[in-house]
Amino acid sequence: MRPTPARLLNILVPVKRTIDYAVKIRVNPDQKGVDLNVKHSMNPFDEIAVEEAVRLREKLKDEIKSIKVVTIGPPKSIETLRTALAMGADSAIHVEIPDSAPAPEPLGVAKALRALIEKQKDGVDLVIMGKQAIDDDAGQTGQMLAGLMNWPQATFASKLVVDPATKEANVTQEIDGGLQEVKAKLPLIVTTDLRLNEPRYASLPNIMKAKKKPIEKVSPADLGIDLTPRLETIKVAEPPKRQGGGKVESVDELVAKLKEAGFLSKS
Amino acid sequence: MADKATRLRVLALYKELHRLGRDYPDPSYNFHGKLRGLFEKNRNLQHKEEIERAIKLGEYIRNETLALYSLRKYRHLKRMYPQDSFSDPFHDDTTNTHPKA
């Protein structure tokens, strides 16, 4: 008789569709936003999260029961889900909002994720998500979700080791001045840092295979949540243009200018 | 032309490289033109070893291109999100002490 594993893990990976990292951002003339008519792709930190989930399955094999990806976004966000499915996720959930709707805020996203997790029949043991999105750089969603679920959180992870038998995880976190290792019990929220892994590029055969994987559509109303923003963007502006430096002719002149600017004491 | 299996391999490689070429960072580099040209130049190869060698070169170029994309993205992110950033929440601007003091 084959021994059955102690517990099969269900992993949830929330991903976000953001403006592609290589695009030069242009502020709109009305100074309320940026030009969104540009190339979009999956948030790079979320790619790292999907990759980590897939690597966990490669390592733990049957002990990972499912890898589900979810995104909250307009219809076009389905492309992001397909990329994740092509990287190795099993199924996807699309919380669809209209094209005209404003971008959801971290608290709204966290509440939606909580509602989704509570709806999952098999439960969720591990949530792996990017530490921040490259468009708003909020870096709040993972932490807020942990607070709402009352789950432990291991943020800025640069290494993740999971033991399904004991339902524990060892996470190495990138903190100011070095690394910190923590041990946590599942269910757990992990947010990924840049050095966690190198995401794979979805190959064409995998992209084809991914077309057959299921994508479930859900609306915010189905989850009973309101994604109305609580913050109002007053103004968006480019950083000030860099002022050219001045040239000095002698050391004395340099010292005089530094004193003038207040960098040296006037003694 | 070679047998059907090899033909399928070559076509799959072409499609893969073509798809990769869409994301090439330098717009002035004629990726698709070069890709087509290189494949067409070898269309009449007969010897198995020659065909294998050409396929291996194609796969090498595919791997190199993938590495280019990965490295470019990683370096960009590393620049944008440096480790000892002044925007990190633990950086205290009010004290004058140097961290190493």
Tab-separated table of C-alpha atoms in Angstrom:
chain	number	residue	atom	x	y	z
A	1	MET	CA	0.000	0.000	0.000
A	2	ARG	CA	1.403	3.393	-0.912
A	3	PRO	CA	1.681	5.678	2.135
A	4	THR	CA	-0.613	8.678	1.774
A	5	PRO	CA	0.981	12.083	2.387
A	6	ALA	CA	0.017	13.790	5.608
A	7	ARG	CA	-1.658	16.670	3.877
A	8	LEU	CA	-1.938	17.910	0.354
A	9	LEU	CA	-1.234	21.607	-0.047
A	10	ASN	CA	-3.322	24.063	-2.016
A	11	ILE	CA	-1.425	27.118	-3.191
A	12	LEU	CA	-3.022	30.388	-4.265
A	13	VAL	CA	-0.996	32.903	-6.273
A	14	PRO	CA	-2.603	36.316	-6.810
A	15	VAL	CA	-1.155	38.114	-9.818
A	16	LYS	CA	-1.558	41.587	-11.234
A	17	ARG	CA	-1.541	42.932	-14.771
A	18	THR	CA	0.682	46.008	-14.812
A	19	ILE	CA	2.334	48.219	-17.400
A	20	ASP	CA	5.347	46.323	-18.761
A	21	TYR	CA	8.576	47.109	-16.918
A	22	ALA	CA	10.364	48.247	-20.077
A	23	VAL	CA	7.774	50.855	-21.089
A	24	LYS	CA	8.667	54.537	-20.683
A	25	ILE	CA	5.897	55.945	-18.524
A	26	ARG	CA	4.186	59.094	-19.831
A	27	VAL	CA	2.049	61.283	-17.605
A	28	ASN	CA	-1.310	62.242	-19.126
A	29	PRO	CA	-1.925	65.919	-20.010
A	30	ASP	CA	-4.652	66.107	-17.328
A	31	GLN	CA	-2.022	65.085	-14.718
A	32	LYS	CA	-4.414	62.586	-13.179
A	33	GLY	CA	-2.800	59.432	-14.471
A	34	VAL	CA	-0.399	57.837	-16.907
A	35	ASP	CA	-0.803	56.657	-20.474
A	36	LEU	CA	-2.329	53.184	-20.226
A	37	ASN	CA	-2.397	52.553	-23.968
A	38	VAL	CA	0.908	50.702	-23.754
A	39	LYS	CA	2.188	47.168	-23.388
A	40	HIS	CA	1.052	45.398	-20.220
A	41	SER	CA	2.350	42.219	-18.656
A	42	MET	CA	2.384	40.345	-15.359
A	43	ASN	CA	3.950	42.200	-12.448
A	44	PRO	CA	7.548	40.839	-12.309
A	45	PHE	CA	7.301	40.054	-8.587
A	46	ASP	CA	4.161	38.044	-9.289
A	47	GLU	CA	6.033	36.113	-11.990
A	48	ILE	CA	8.502	35.192	-9.264
A	49	ALA	CA	5.566	34.076	-7.091
A	50	VAL	CA	4.129	31.833	-9.826
A	51	GLU	CA	7.590	30.418	-10.480
A	52	GLU	CA	8.035	29.619	-6.785
A	53	ALA	CA	4.730	27.751	-6.669
A	54	VAL	CA	5.691	25.729	-9.747
A	55	ARG	CA	9.123	24.963	-8.275
A	56	LEU	CA	7.480	23.819	-5.030
A	57	ARG	CA	5.477	21.340	-7.044
A	58	GLU	CA	8.568	20.165	-8.913
A	59	LYS	CA	10.179	19.549	-5.533
A	60	LEU	CA	7.220	18.179	-3.514
A	61	LYS	CA	5.369	16.583	-6.456
A	62	ASP	CA	2.023	15.057	-5.415
A	63	GLU	CA	2.046	16.815	-2.081
A	64	ILE	CA	1.048	19.996	-3.889
A	65	LYS	CA	-2.565	19.343	-4.766
A	66	SER	CA	-3.322	22.518	-6.690
A	67	ILE	CA	-1.820	25.806	-7.823
A	68	LYS	CA	-4.505	28.385	-8.480
A	69	VAL	CA	-3.809	31.852	-9.813
A	70	VAL	CA	-6.204	34.739	-9.410
A	71	THR	CA	-6.333	38.265	-10.736
A	72	ILE	CA	-8.644	41.215	-10.224
A	73	GLY	CA	-8.847	43.272	-13.350
A	74	PRO	CA	-10.488	44.208	-16.649
A	75	PRO	CA	-11.202	41.629	-19.372
A	76	LYS	CA	-7.666	41.949	-20.763
A	77	SER	CA	-6.278	40.577	-17.487
A	78	ILE	CA	-7.133	37.146	-18.780
A	79	GLU	CA	-3.866	37.299	-20.747
A	80	THR	CA	-1.968	37.527	-17.469
A	81	LEU	CA	-3.794	34.454	-16.185
A	82	ARG	CA	-2.900	32.541	-19.359
A	83	THR	CA	0.759	33.410	-18.871
A	84	ALA	CA	0.596	32.031	-15.335
A	85	LEU	CA	-1.156	28.881	-16.564
A	86	ALA	CA	1.539	28.489	-19.209
A	87	MET	CA	4.189	28.720	-16.487
A	88	GLY	CA	2.608	25.783	-14.692
A	89	ALA	CA	-0.426	26.816	-12.670
A	90	ASP	CA	-3.385	24.400	-12.795
A	91	SER	CA	-6.364	26.721	-12.923
A	92	ALA	CA	-7.229	30.372	-12.731
A	93	ILE	CA	-9.862	32.663	-11.292
A	94	HIS	CA	-10.672	35.995	-12.933
A	95	VAL	CA	-12.418	38.545	-10.754
A	96	GLU	CA	-13.590	40.714	-13.586
A	97	ILE	CA	-14.112	44.453	-13.280
A	98	PRO	CA	-15.163	46.709	-16.152
A	99	ASP	CA	-12.577	48.522	-18.307
A	100	SER	CA	-13.835	51.857	-17.030
A	101	ALA	CA	-13.446	50.907	-13.364
A	102	PRO	CA	-10.584	52.510	-11.436
A	103	ALA	CA	-7.666	50.275	-10.448
A	104	PRO	CA	-8.460	48.354	-7.241
A	105	GLU	CA	-6.643	49.397	-4.085
A	106	PRO	CA	-4.642	47.014	-1.888
A	107	LEU	CA	-7.327	46.843	0.822
A	108	GLY	CA	-9.993	46.057	-1.763
A	109	VAL	CA	-7.784	43.372	-3.283
A	110	ALA	CA	-7.047	41.883	0.132
A	111	LYS	CA	-10.754	41.742	0.975
A	112	ALA	CA	-11.506	40.108	-2.370
A	113	LEU	CA	-8.788	37.536	-1.772
A	114	ARG	CA	-10.132	36.812	1.681
A	115	ALA	CA	-13.606	36.220	0.243
A	116	LEU	CA	-12.131	33.950	-2.427
A	117	ILE	CA	-10.058	31.941	0.038
A	118	GLU	CA	-13.150	31.390	2.189
A	119	LYS	CA	-14.995	30.142	-0.898
A	120	GLN	CA	-12.383	27.506	-1.737
A	121	LYS	CA	-13.789	24.075	-0.835
A	122	ASP	CA	-10.381	22.518	-0.336
A	123	GLY	CA	-9.059	25.536	1.534
A	124	VAL	CA	-5.830	27.391	0.876
A	125	ASP	CA	-2.615	26.514	2.712
A	126	LEU	CA	-0.175	28.906	1.157
A	127	VAL	CA	-0.570	32.257	-0.569
A	128	ILE	CA	2.474	33.373	-2.518
A	129	MET	CA	2.351	36.854	-3.989
A	130	GLY	CA	4.660	39.583	-5.179
A	131	LYS	CA	5.992	41.960	-2.540
A	132	GLN	CA	4.752	44.983	-4.498
A	133	ALA	CA	3.380	45.920	-7.896
A	134	ILE	CA	5.623	47.967	-10.150
A	135	ASP	CA	2.831	50.395	-10.987
A	136	ASP	CA	1.678	51.598	-7.578
A	137	ASP	CA	4.568	50.207	-5.471
A	138	ALA	CA	2.132	49.977	-2.548
A	139	GLY	CA	3.566	46.786	-1.042
A	140	GLN	CA	0.524	46.428	1.201
A	141	THR	CA	-1.733	43.725	-0.158
A	142	GLY	CA	0.087	40.710	1.284
A	143	GLN	CA	0.326	42.254	4.726
A	144	MET	CA	-3.296	43.390	4.705
A	145	LEU	CA	-4.462	39.929	3.647
A	146	ALA	CA	-2.491	38.359	6.489
A	147	GLY	CA	-4.136	40.772	8.902
A	148	LEU	CA	-7.630	40.089	7.556
A	149	MET	CA	-7.147	36.309	7.614
A	150	ASN	CA	-5.246	36.381	10.908
A	151	TRP	CA	-2.553	34.273	9.237
A	152	PRO	CA	1.195	34.606	9.735
A	153	GLN	CA	3.100	36.463	7.011
A	154	ALA	CA	6.658	36.084	5.756
A	155	THR	CA	7.396	39.053	3.542
A	156	PHE	CA	10.349	39.840	1.246
A	157	ALA	CA	11.131	36.139	0.943
A	158	SER	CA	14.391	35.237	-0.744
A	159	LYS	CA	14.095	31.531	0.107
A	160	LEU	CA	11.106	29.327	0.859
A	161	VAL	CA	11.202	25.767	2.186
A	162	VAL	CA	7.901	24.034	2.864
A	163	ASP	CA	7.333	20.799	4.799
A	164	PRO	CA	3.837	19.459	4.018
A	165	ALA	CA	4.124	16.716	6.637
A	166	THR	CA	4.521	19.128	9.549
A	167	LYS	CA	2.669	21.949	7.732
A	168	GLU	CA	5.495	24.330	8.459
A	169	ALA	CA	7.592	26.611	6.328
A	170	ASN	CA	11.065	28.087	6.759
A	171	VAL	CA	11.388	31.451	5.071
A	172	THR	CA	14.501	33.562	4.627
A	173	GLN	CA	13.530	37.203	4.537
A	174	GLU	CA	15.490	40.113	3.113
A	175	ILE	CA	15.616	42.743	5.799
A	176	ASP	CA	17.564	45.928	6.322
A	177	GLY	CA	21.189	44.978	6.702
A	178	GLY	CA	20.927	41.313	5.863
A	179	LEU	CA	18.800	38.196	6.022
A	180	GLN	CA	16.475	36.763	8.636
A	181	GLU	CA	15.111	33.254	8.823
A	182	VAL	CA	11.681	32.620	10.277
A	183	LYS	CA	9.636	29.486	10.783
A	184	ALA	CA	5.896	29.655	10.363
A	185	LYS	CA	2.940	27.307	10.477
A	186	LEU	CA	0.658	26.991	7.478
A	187	PRO	CA	-1.640	28.556	6.353
A	188	LEU	CA	0.802	31.321	5.555
A	189	ILE	CA	1.149	34.421	3.366
A	190	VAL	CA	4.503	34.787	1.606
A	191	THR	CA	5.499	37.816	-0.443
A	192	THR	CA	8.327	37.392	-2.908
A	193	ASP	CA	11.478	39.414	-3.268
A	194	LEU	CA	13.632	39.697	-6.370
A	195	ARG	CA	16.203	37.115	-5.350
A	196	LEU	CA	13.771	34.288	-4.634
A	197	ASN	CA	14.105	32.718	-8.074
A	198	GLU	CA	14.414	33.292	-11.836
A	199	PRO	CA	10.992	32.983	-13.501
A	200	ARG	CA	10.745	30.740	-16.553
A	201	TYR	CA	9.674	32.049	-19.929
A	202	ALA	CA	6.530	30.179	-20.945
A	203	SER	CA	7.420	28.069	-23.969
A	204	LEU	CA	5.079	27.781	-26.950
A	205	PRO	CA	4.001	24.162	-26.225
A	206	ASN	CA	3.116	25.194	-22.661
A	207	ILE	CA	1.181	28.196	-23.904
A	208	MET	CA	-0.833	25.829	-26.127
A	209	LYS	CA	-1.429	23.418	-23.246
A	210	ALA	CA	-2.538	26.297	-21.046
A	211	LYS	CA	-5.441	27.105	-23.346
A	212	LYS	CA	-7.197	23.972	-22.075
A	213	LYS	CA	-6.807	24.870	-18.389
A	214	PRO	CA	-9.944	26.216	-16.697
A	215	ILE	CA	-10.485	29.884	-15.924
A	216	GLU	CA	-13.350	30.609	-13.554
A	217	LYS	CA	-15.031	34.014	-13.872
A	218	VAL	CA	-16.241	35.725	-10.727
A	219	SER	CA	-17.587	39.209	-10.121
A	220	PRO	CA	-16.869	41.413	-7.090
A	221	ALA	CA	-20.599	41.215	-6.303
A	222	ASP	CA	-20.348	37.402	-6.153
A	223	LEU	CA	-17.711	37.838	-3.477
A	224	GLY	CA	-19.770	40.446	-1.682
A	225	ILE	CA	-17.078	43.106	-1.828
A	226	ASP	CA	-16.962	46.722	-2.896
A	227	LEU	CA	-13.878	47.786	-4.810
A	228	THR	CA	-14.669	51.509	-4.780
A	229	PRO	CA	-11.406	53.350	-4.126
A	230	ARG	CA	-11.027	55.160	-0.832
A	231	LEU	CA	-8.201	57.303	-2.081
A	232	GLU	CA	-8.455	60.029	-4.675
A	233	THR	CA	-5.489	60.783	-6.888
A	234	ILE	CA	-5.111	64.538	-6.895
A	235	LYS	CA	-2.130	64.894	-9.164
A	236	VAL	CA	0.401	62.819	-11.043
A	237	ALA	CA	3.584	64.553	-12.209
A	238	GLU	CA	6.988	63.606	-13.552
A	239	PRO	CA	9.967	64.032	-11.255
A	240	PRO	CA	11.648	67.450	-11.668
A	241	LYS	CA	14.180	67.583	-14.497
A	242	ARG	CA	17.713	67.131	-13.269
A	243	GLN	CA	19.546	70.458	-12.928
A	244	GLY	CA	22.936	70.523	-14.585
A	245	GLY	CA	25.933	70.718	-12.261
A	246	GLY	CA	28.180	73.770	-12.163
A	247	LYS	CA	31.905	73.700	-12.887
A	248	VAL	CA	34.451	75.181	-10.479
A	249	GLU	CA	37.975	76.381	-11.334
A	250	SER	CA	39.807	75.735	-8.042
A	251	VAL	CA	39.584	73.962	-4.702
A	252	ASP	CA	39.010	77.322	-2.962
A	253	GLU	CA	36.041	77.972	-5.220
A	254	LEU	CA	34.689	74.494	-4.455
A	255	VAL	CA	34.967	75.085	-0.727
A	256	ALA	CA	33.304	78.510	-1.086
A	257	LYS	CA	30.380	77.005	-3.012
A	258	LEU	CA	29.961	74.184	-0.492
A	259	LYS	CA	29.868	76.719	2.361
A	260	GLU	CA	27.347	78.767	0.426
A	261	ALA	CA	25.112	75.768	-0.026
A	262	GLY	CA	25.332	74.998	3.671
A	263	PHE	CA	27.222	71.725	3.437
A	264	LEU	CA	30.183	73.032	5.439
A	265	SER	CA	30.199	74.990	8.667
A	266	LYS	CA	31.054	78.610	8.175
A	267	SER	CA	34.018	78.568	10.565
B	1	MET	CA	14.429	17.482	-47.166
B	2	ALA	CA	14.680	15.414	-43.980
B	3	ASP	CA	12.061	13.101	-42.468
B	4	LYS	CA	8.799	14.295	-40.994
B	5	ALA	CA	9.942	14.234	-37.362
B	6	THR	CA	12.868	16.520	-38.071
B	7	ARG	CA	10.657	18.801	-40.139
B	8	LEU	CA	8.277	19.174	-37.181
B	9	ARG	CA	11.200	19.931	-34.857
B	10	VAL	CA	12.481	22.635	-37.141
B	11	LEU	CA	9.045	24.192	-37.549
B	12	ALA	CA	8.497	24.185	-33.779
B	13	LEU	CA	11.876	25.849	-33.272
B	14	TYR	CA	11.042	28.478	-35.875
B	15	LYS	CA	7.699	29.267	-34.251
B	16	GLU	CA	9.341	29.525	-30.851
B	17	LEU	CA	12.054	31.872	-32.075
B	18	HIS	CA	9.493	33.931	-33.965
B	19	ARG	CA	7.406	34.386	-30.840
B	20	LEU	CA	10.491	35.286	-28.806
B	21	GLY	CA	11.497	37.856	-31.414
B	22	ARG	CA	8.403	39.901	-30.638
B	23	ASP	CA	9.900	40.942	-27.291
B	24	TYR	CA	13.338	41.858	-28.609
B	25	PRO	CA	14.391	45.085	-26.852
B	26	ASP	CA	16.185	46.753	-29.774
B	27	PRO	CA	13.652	47.869	-32.407
B	28	SER	CA	16.372	48.501	-34.999
B	29	TYR	CA	17.534	44.867	-34.876
B	30	ASN	CA	15.743	42.942	-37.607
B	31	PHE	CA	15.147	39.763	-35.601
B	32	HIS	CA	12.437	38.310	-37.810
B	33	GLY	CA	14.304	39.126	-40.998
B	34	LYS	CA	17.460	37.451	-39.757
B	35	LEU	CA	15.471	34.484	-38.420
B	36	ARG	CA	13.761	33.876	-41.750
B	37	GLY	CA	16.982	34.376	-43.660
B	38	LEU	CA	18.943	31.907	-41.542
B	39	PHE	CA	16.263	29.218	-41.782
B	40	GLU	CA	15.809	29.692	-45.523
B	41	LYS	CA	19.548	29.506	-46.120
B	42	ASN	CA	19.514	25.974	-44.665
B	43	ARG	CA	16.335	24.732	-46.307
B	44	ASN	CA	18.118	22.290	-48.636
B	45	LEU	CA	20.333	20.518	-46.125
B	46	GLN	CA	20.451	16.756	-46.656
B	47	HIS	CA	22.968	15.255	-44.231
B	48	LYS	CA	21.634	14.283	-40.844
B	49	GLU	CA	24.664	15.750	-39.012
B	50	GLU	CA	24.369	19.065	-40.835
B	51	ILE	CA	20.682	19.293	-39.973
B	52	GLU	CA	21.357	18.413	-36.341
B	53	ARG	CA	24.090	21.036	-36.169
B	54	ALA	CA	21.776	23.693	-37.595
B	55	ILE	CA	19.025	22.766	-35.125
B	56	LYS	CA	21.513	22.940	-32.268
B	57	LEU	CA	22.557	26.418	-33.376
B	58	GLY	CA	18.911	27.481	-33.470
B	59	GLU	CA	18.347	26.128	-29.967
B	60	TYR	CA	21.500	27.907	-28.784
B	61	ILE	CA	20.205	31.209	-30.147
B	62	ARG	CA	16.859	30.575	-28.475
B	63	ASN	CA	18.553	29.974	-25.103
B	64	GLU	CA	20.768	33.020	-25.510
B	65	THR	CA	17.755	35.200	-26.318
B	66	LEU	CA	15.892	33.880	-23.274
B	67	ALA	CA	18.929	34.610	-21.116
B	68	LEU	CA	19.103	38.132	-22.550
B	69	TYR	CA	15.475	38.799	-21.652
B	70	SER	CA	15.799	37.364	-18.125
B	71	LEU	CA	18.987	39.262	-17.371
B	72	ARG	CA	17.646	42.523	-18.735
B	73	LYS	CA	14.532	42.286	-16.583
B	74	TYR	CA	16.481	41.258	-13.479
B	75	ARG	CA	18.963	44.112	-13.873
B	76	HIS	CA	16.171	46.632	-14.388
B	77	LEU	CA	14.345	45.444	-11.278
B	78	LYS	CA	17.558	45.395	-9.262
B	79	ARG	CA	18.186	49.047	-10.245
B	80	MET	CA	14.615	50.074	-9.510
B	81	TYR	CA	14.414	48.213	-6.190
B	82	PRO	CA	17.901	48.414	-4.701
B	83	GLN	CA	18.640	46.703	-1.410
B	84	ASP	CA	19.878	49.634	0.622
B	85	SER	CA	17.192	51.978	-0.602
B	86	PHE	CA	16.448	55.258	1.096
B	87	SER	CA	12.778	54.610	0.567
B	88	ASP	CA	12.706	51.559	2.805
B	89	PRO	CA	10.487	51.836	5.892
B	90	PHE	CA	13.325	51.237	8.346
B	91	HIS	CA	15.504	54.104	7.149
B	92	ASP	CA	15.410	56.804	9.801
B	93	ASP	CA	16.093	60.252	8.346
B	94	THR	CA	15.877	62.060	11.656
B	95	THR	CA	19.086	60.811	13.222
B	96	ASN	CA	22.536	61.787	12.013
B	97	THR	CA	24.231	58.555	12.961
B	98	HIS	CA	25.815	56.610	10.163
B	99	PRO	CA	24.645	52.969	10.246
B	100	LYS	CA	28.215	51.795	10.692
B	101	ALA	CA	29.003	54.300	13.505
